PDB file of C-alpha atoms in Angstrom:
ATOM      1  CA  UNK A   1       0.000   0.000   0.000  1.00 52.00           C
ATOM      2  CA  UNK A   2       2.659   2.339   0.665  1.00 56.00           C
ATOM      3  CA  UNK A   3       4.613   1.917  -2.834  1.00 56.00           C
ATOM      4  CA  UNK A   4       0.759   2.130  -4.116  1.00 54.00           C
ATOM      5  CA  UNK A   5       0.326   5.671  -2.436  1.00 54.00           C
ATOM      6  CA  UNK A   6       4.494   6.763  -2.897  1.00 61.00           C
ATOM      7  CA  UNK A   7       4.080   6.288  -6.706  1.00 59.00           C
ATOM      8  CA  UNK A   8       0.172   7.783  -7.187  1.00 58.00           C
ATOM      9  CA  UNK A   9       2.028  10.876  -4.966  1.00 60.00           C
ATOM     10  CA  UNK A  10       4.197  11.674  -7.563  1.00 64.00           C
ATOM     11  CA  UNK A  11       1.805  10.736  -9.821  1.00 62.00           C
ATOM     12  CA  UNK A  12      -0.545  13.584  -9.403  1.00 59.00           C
ATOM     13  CA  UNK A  13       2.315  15.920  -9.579  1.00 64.00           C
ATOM     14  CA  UNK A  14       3.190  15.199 -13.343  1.00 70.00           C
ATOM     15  CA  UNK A  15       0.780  16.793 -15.459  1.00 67.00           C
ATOM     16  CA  UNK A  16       2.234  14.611 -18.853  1.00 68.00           C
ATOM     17  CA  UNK A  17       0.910  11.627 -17.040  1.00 71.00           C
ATOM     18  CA  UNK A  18      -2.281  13.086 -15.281  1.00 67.00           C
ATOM     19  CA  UNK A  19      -3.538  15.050 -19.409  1.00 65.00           C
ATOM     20  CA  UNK A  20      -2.432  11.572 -20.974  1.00 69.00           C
ATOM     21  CA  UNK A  21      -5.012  10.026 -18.616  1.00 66.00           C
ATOM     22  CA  UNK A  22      -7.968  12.705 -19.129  1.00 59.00           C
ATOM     23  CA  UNK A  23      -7.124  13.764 -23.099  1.00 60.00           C
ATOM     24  CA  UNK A  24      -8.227  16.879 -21.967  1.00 43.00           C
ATOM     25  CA  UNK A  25     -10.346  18.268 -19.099  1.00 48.00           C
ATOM     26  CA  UNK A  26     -13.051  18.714 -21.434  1.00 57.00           C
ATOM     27  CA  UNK A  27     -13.382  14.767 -20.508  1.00 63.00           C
ATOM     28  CA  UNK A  28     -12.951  15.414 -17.070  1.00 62.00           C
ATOM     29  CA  UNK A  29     -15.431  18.005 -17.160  1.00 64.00           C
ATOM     30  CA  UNK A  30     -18.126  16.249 -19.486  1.00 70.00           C
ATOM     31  CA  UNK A  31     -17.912  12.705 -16.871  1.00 69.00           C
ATOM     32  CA  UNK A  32     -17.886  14.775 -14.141  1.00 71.00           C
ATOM     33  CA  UNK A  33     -19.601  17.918 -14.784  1.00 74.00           C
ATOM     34  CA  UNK A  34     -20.219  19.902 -11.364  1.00 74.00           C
ATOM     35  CA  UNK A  35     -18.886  17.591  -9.186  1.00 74.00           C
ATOM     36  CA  UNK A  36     -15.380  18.218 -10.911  1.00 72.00           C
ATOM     37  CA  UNK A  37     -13.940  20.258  -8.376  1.00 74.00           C
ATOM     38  CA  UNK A  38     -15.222  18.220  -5.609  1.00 75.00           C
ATOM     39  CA  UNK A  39     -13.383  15.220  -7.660  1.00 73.00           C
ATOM     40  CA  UNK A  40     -10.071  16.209  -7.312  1.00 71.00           C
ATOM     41  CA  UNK A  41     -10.165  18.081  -3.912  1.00 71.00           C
ATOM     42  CA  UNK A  42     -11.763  14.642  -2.247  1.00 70.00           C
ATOM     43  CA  UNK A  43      -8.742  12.776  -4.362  1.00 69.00           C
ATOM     44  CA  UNK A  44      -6.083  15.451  -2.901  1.00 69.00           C
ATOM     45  CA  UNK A  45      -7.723  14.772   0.730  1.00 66.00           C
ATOM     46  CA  UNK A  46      -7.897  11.180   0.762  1.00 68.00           C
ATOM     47  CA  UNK A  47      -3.945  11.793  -0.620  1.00 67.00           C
ATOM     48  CA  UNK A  48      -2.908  14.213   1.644  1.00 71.00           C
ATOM     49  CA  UNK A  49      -4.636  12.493   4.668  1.00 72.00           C
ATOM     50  CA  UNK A  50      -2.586   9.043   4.001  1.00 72.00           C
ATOM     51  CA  UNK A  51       0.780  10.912   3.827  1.00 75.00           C
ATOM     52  CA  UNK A  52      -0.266  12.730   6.773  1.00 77.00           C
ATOM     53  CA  UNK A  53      -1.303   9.181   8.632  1.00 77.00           C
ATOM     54  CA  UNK A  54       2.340   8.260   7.475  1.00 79.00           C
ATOM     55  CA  UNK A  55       3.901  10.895   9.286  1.00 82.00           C
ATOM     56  CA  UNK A  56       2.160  10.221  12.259  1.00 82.00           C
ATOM     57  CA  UNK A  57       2.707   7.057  12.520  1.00 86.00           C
ATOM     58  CA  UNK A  58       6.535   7.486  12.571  1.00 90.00           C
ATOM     59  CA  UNK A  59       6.380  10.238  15.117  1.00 91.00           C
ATOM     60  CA  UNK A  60       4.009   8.508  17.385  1.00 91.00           C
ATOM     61  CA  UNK A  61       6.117   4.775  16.535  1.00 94.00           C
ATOM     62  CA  UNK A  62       9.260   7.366  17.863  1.00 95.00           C
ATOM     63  CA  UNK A  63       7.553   8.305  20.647  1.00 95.00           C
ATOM     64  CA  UNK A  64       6.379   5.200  21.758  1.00 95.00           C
ATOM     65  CA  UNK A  65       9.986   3.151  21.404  1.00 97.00           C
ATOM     66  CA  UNK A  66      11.212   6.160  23.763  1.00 96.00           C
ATOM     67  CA  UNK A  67       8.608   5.502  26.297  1.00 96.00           C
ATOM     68  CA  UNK A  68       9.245   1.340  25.672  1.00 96.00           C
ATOM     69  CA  UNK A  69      12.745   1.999  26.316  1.00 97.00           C
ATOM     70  CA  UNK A  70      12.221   3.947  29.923  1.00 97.00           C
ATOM     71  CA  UNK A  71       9.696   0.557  30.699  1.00 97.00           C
ATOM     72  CA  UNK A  72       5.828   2.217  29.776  1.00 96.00           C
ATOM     73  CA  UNK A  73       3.169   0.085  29.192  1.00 96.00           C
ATOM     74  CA  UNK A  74       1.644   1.033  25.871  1.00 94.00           C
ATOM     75  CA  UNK A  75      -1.159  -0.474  26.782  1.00 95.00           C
ATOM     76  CA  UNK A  76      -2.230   1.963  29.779  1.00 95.00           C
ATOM     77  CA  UNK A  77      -4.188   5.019  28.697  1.00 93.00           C
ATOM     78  CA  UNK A  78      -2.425   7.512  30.136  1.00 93.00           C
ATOM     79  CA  UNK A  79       1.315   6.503  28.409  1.00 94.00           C
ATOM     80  CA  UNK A  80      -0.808   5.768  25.266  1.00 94.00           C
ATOM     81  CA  UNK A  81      -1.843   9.488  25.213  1.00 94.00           C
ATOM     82  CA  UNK A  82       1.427  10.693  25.399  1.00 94.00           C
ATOM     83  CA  UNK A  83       2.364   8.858  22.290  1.00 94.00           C
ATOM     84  CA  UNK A  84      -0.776  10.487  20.602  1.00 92.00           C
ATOM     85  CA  UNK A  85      -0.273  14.230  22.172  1.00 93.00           C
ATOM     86  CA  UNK A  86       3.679  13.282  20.289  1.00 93.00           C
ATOM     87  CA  UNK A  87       1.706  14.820  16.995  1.00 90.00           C
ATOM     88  CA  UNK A  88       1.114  18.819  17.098  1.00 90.00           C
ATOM     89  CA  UNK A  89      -2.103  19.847  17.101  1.00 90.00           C
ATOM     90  CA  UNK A  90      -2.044  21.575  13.745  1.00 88.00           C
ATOM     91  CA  UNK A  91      -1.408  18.541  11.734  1.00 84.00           C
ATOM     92  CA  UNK A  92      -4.173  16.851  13.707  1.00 87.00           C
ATOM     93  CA  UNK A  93      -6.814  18.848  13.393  1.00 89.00           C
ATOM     94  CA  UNK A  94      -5.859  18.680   9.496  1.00 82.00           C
ATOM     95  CA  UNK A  95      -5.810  14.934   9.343  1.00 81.00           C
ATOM     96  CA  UNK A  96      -8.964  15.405  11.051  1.00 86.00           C
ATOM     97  CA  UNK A  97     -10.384  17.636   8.517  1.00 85.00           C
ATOM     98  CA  UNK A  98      -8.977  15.768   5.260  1.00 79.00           C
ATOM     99  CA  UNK A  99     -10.893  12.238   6.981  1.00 80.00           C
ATOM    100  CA  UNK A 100     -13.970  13.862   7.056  1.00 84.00           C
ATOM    101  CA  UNK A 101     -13.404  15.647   3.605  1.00 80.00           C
ATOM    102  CA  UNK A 102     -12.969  11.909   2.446  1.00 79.00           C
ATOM    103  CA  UNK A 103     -16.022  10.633   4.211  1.00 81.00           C
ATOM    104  CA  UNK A 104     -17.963  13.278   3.389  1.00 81.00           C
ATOM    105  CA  UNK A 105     -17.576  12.382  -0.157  1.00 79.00           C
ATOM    106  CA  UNK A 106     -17.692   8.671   0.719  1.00 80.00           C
ATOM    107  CA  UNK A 107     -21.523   9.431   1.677  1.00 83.00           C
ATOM    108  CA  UNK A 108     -22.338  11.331  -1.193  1.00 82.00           C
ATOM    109  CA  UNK A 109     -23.844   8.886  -3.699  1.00 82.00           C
ATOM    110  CA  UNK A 110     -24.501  10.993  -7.068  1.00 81.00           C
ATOM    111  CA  UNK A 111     -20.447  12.301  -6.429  1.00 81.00           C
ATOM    112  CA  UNK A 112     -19.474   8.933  -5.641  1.00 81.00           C
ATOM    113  CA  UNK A 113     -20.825   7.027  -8.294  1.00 81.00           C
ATOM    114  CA  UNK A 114     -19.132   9.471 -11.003  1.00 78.00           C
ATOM    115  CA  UNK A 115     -15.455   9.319  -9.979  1.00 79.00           C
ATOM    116  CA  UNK A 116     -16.109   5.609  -9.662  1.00 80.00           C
ATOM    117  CA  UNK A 117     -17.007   5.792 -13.220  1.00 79.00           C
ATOM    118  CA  UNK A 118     -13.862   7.830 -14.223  1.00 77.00           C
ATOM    119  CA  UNK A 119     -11.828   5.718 -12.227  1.00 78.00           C
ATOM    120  CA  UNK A 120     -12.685   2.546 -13.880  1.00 80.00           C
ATOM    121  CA  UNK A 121     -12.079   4.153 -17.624  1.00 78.00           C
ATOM    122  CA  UNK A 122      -8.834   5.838 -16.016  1.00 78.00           C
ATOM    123  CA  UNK A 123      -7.238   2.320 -15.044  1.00 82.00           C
ATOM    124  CA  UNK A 124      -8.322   0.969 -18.388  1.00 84.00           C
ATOM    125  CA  UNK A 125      -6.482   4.003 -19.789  1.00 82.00           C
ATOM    126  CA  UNK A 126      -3.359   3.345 -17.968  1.00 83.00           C
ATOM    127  CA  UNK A 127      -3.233  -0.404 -18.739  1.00 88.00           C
ATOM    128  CA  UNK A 128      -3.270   0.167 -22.286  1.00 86.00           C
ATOM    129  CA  UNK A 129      -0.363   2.723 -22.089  1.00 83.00           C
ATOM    130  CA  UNK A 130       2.314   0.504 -20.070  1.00 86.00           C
ATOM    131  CA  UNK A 131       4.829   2.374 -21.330  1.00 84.00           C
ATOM    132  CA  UNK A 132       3.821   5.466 -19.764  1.00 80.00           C
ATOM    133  CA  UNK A 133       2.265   4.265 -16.677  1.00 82.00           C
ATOM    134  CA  UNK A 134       3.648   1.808 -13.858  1.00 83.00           C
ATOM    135  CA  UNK A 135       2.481  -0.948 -12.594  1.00 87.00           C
ATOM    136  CA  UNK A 136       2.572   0.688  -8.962  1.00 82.00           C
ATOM    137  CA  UNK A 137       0.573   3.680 -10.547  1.00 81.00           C
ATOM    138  CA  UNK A 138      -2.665   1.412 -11.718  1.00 84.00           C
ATOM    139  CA  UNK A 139      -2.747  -0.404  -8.510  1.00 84.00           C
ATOM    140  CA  UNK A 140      -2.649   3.012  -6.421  1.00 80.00           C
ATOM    141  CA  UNK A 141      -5.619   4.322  -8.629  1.00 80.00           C
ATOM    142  CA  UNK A 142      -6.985   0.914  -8.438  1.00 85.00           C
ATOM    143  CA  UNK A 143      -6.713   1.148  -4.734  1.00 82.00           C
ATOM    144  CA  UNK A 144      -7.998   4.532  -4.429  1.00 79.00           C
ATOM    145  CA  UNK A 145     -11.189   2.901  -6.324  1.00 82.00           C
ATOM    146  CA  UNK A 146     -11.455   0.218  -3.964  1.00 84.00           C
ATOM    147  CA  UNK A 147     -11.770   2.317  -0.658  1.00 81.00           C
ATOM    148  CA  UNK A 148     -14.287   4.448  -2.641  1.00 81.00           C
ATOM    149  CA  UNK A 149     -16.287   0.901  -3.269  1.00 85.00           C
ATOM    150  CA  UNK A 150     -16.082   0.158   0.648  1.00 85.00           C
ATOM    151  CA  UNK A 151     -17.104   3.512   1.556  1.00 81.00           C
ATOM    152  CA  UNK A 152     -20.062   3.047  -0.606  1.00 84.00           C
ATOM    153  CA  UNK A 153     -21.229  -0.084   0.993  1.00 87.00           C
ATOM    154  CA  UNK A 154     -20.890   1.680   4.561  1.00 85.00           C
ATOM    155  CA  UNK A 155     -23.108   4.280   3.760  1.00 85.00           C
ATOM    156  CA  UNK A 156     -25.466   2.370   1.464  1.00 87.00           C
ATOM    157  CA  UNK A 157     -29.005   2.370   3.024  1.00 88.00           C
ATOM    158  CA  UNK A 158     -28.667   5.306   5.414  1.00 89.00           C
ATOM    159  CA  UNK A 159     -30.581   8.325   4.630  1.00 89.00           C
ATOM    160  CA  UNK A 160     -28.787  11.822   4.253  1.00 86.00           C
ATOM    161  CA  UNK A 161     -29.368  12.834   8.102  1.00 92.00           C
ATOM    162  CA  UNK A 162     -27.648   9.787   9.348  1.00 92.00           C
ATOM    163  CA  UNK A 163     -24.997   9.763   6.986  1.00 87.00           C
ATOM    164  CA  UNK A 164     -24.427  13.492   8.847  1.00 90.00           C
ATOM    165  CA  UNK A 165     -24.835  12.635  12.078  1.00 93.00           C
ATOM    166  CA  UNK A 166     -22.085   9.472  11.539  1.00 90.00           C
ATOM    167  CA  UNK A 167     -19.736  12.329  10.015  1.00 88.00           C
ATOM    168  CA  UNK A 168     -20.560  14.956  12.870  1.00 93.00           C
ATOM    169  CA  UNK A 169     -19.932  11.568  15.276  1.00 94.00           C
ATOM    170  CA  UNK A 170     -16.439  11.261  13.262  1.00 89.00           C
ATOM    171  CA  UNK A 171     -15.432  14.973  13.884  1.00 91.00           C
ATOM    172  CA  UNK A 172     -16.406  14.915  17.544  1.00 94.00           C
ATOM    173  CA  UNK A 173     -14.402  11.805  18.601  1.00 94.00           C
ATOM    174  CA  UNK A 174     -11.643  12.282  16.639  1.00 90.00           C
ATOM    175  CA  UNK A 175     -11.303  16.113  18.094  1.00 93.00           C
ATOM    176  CA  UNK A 176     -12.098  14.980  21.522  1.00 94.00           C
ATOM    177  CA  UNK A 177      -9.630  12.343  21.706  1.00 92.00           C
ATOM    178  CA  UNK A 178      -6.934  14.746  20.442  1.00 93.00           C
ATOM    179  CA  UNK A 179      -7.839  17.055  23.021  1.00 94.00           C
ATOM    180  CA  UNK A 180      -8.329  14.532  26.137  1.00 94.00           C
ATOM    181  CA  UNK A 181      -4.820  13.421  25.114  1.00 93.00           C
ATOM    182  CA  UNK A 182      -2.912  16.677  25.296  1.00 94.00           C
ATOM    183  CA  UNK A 183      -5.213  17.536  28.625  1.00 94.00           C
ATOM    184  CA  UNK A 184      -3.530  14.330  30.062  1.00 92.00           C
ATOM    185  CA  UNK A 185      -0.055  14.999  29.045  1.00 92.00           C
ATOM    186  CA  UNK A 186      -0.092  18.743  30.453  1.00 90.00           C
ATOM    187  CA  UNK A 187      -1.761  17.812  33.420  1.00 84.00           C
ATOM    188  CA  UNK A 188      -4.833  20.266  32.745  1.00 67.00           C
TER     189      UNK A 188
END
C-alpha cells in the first residue's frame, strides 16, 4: 500500500501523465460535470490524509519506542496518550479535517458514483499505455477505487441525516480524543 500511495504521490504531480489520462479536461469536465472540483479536492484529501497518517505514525512509533525503552506500558491510557499528544495539534486537526473531507464524499452517492465511473475508464487508460504508466501507478488508482467501493457499501441504506450525524460523530471523537490526550499529558 505504501509503494501504491508513494508512486500515485508523484503521480498527481506530473501533469504529462495526469492530461495523458484525461485527453483533456473537457473529458474530465463532461464525466464529471459539477462535481469536478469536488473530484479532485476529495482525491487530494484522501492523498494528503494518508501521507499525513504516514507521518504520524513514525512520530508517534518514535515516541512510543522512547517511552518502551524507559519501561511504559503502551497499553495503559495515560502513556498511550502521550504517544498520541507526540503529533502537534495543527497537523491533527488537518488529518482530522482531510478524513472527514474523504467521508464526506464517501456518503455522497450521485459524487461517488461518477469518480467511480472515471476511475474505472482511467485504469483501463493506464493499462493500455504501459509504457507510460507503472504498474505501482494502476494499482494506487486501483486502490484509491477500492476504498471508494467500501465507503459506498458503509453508507449504502442510510438516509442523508444519518450519513451526517455518523460524520458529525467522526469529527467529535476524533477532536475529543486529540484534546483529552494533550489535557492528560499537560496535566490540565
Amino acid at each position: 500500500m505504501d509503494g501504491a500511495f508513494e508512486s500515485l504521490a508523484g503521480f498527481v504531480h506530473s501533469p504529462p501523465k495526469v492530461f495523458g489520462l484525461l485527453g483533456s479536461l473537457s473529458i474530465a469536465v463532461f464525466k464529471l460535470g459539477r462535481h469536478l472540483k469536488s473530484a479532485f479536492q476529495a482525491g487530494f484529501a484522501a492523498l494528503h490524509s494518508y501521507v499525513t497518517a504516514h507521518r504520524f505514525e513514525e512520530i508517534m512509533f518514535s515516541k512510543a519506542k522512547e517511552l518502551l525503552k524507559e519501561g511504559k506500558d503502551l497499553t495503559n491510557k495515560s502513556v498511550f496518550d502521550q504517544v498520541l499528544a507526540s503529533v502537534s495539534k495543527k497537523d491533527a486537526d488537518q488529518f482530522r479535517e482531510d478524513i472527514l473531507r474523504l467521508f464526506a464524499t464517501l456518503s455522497d452517492k450521485e459524487l461517488l458514483s461518477k469518480i467511480k465511473q472515471l476511475m474505472d475508464a482511467v485504469v483501463n487508460t493506464m493499462k493500455s499505455k504501459t509504457k507510460t504508466y507503472t504498474q505501482q501507478e494502476v494499482e494506487g488508482i486501483m486502490l484509491g477505487a477500492g476504498i471508494l467501493t467500501k465507503g459506498e457499501e458503509l453508507f449504502s441504506g442510510m438516509t442523508r441525516e444519518e450519513m451526517d450525524l455518523i460524520l458529525e460523530a467522526i469529527d467529535q471523537v476524533e477532536k475529543d480524543a486529540f484534546e483529552e490526550a494533550i489535557a492528560t499529558v499537560s496535566g490540565t
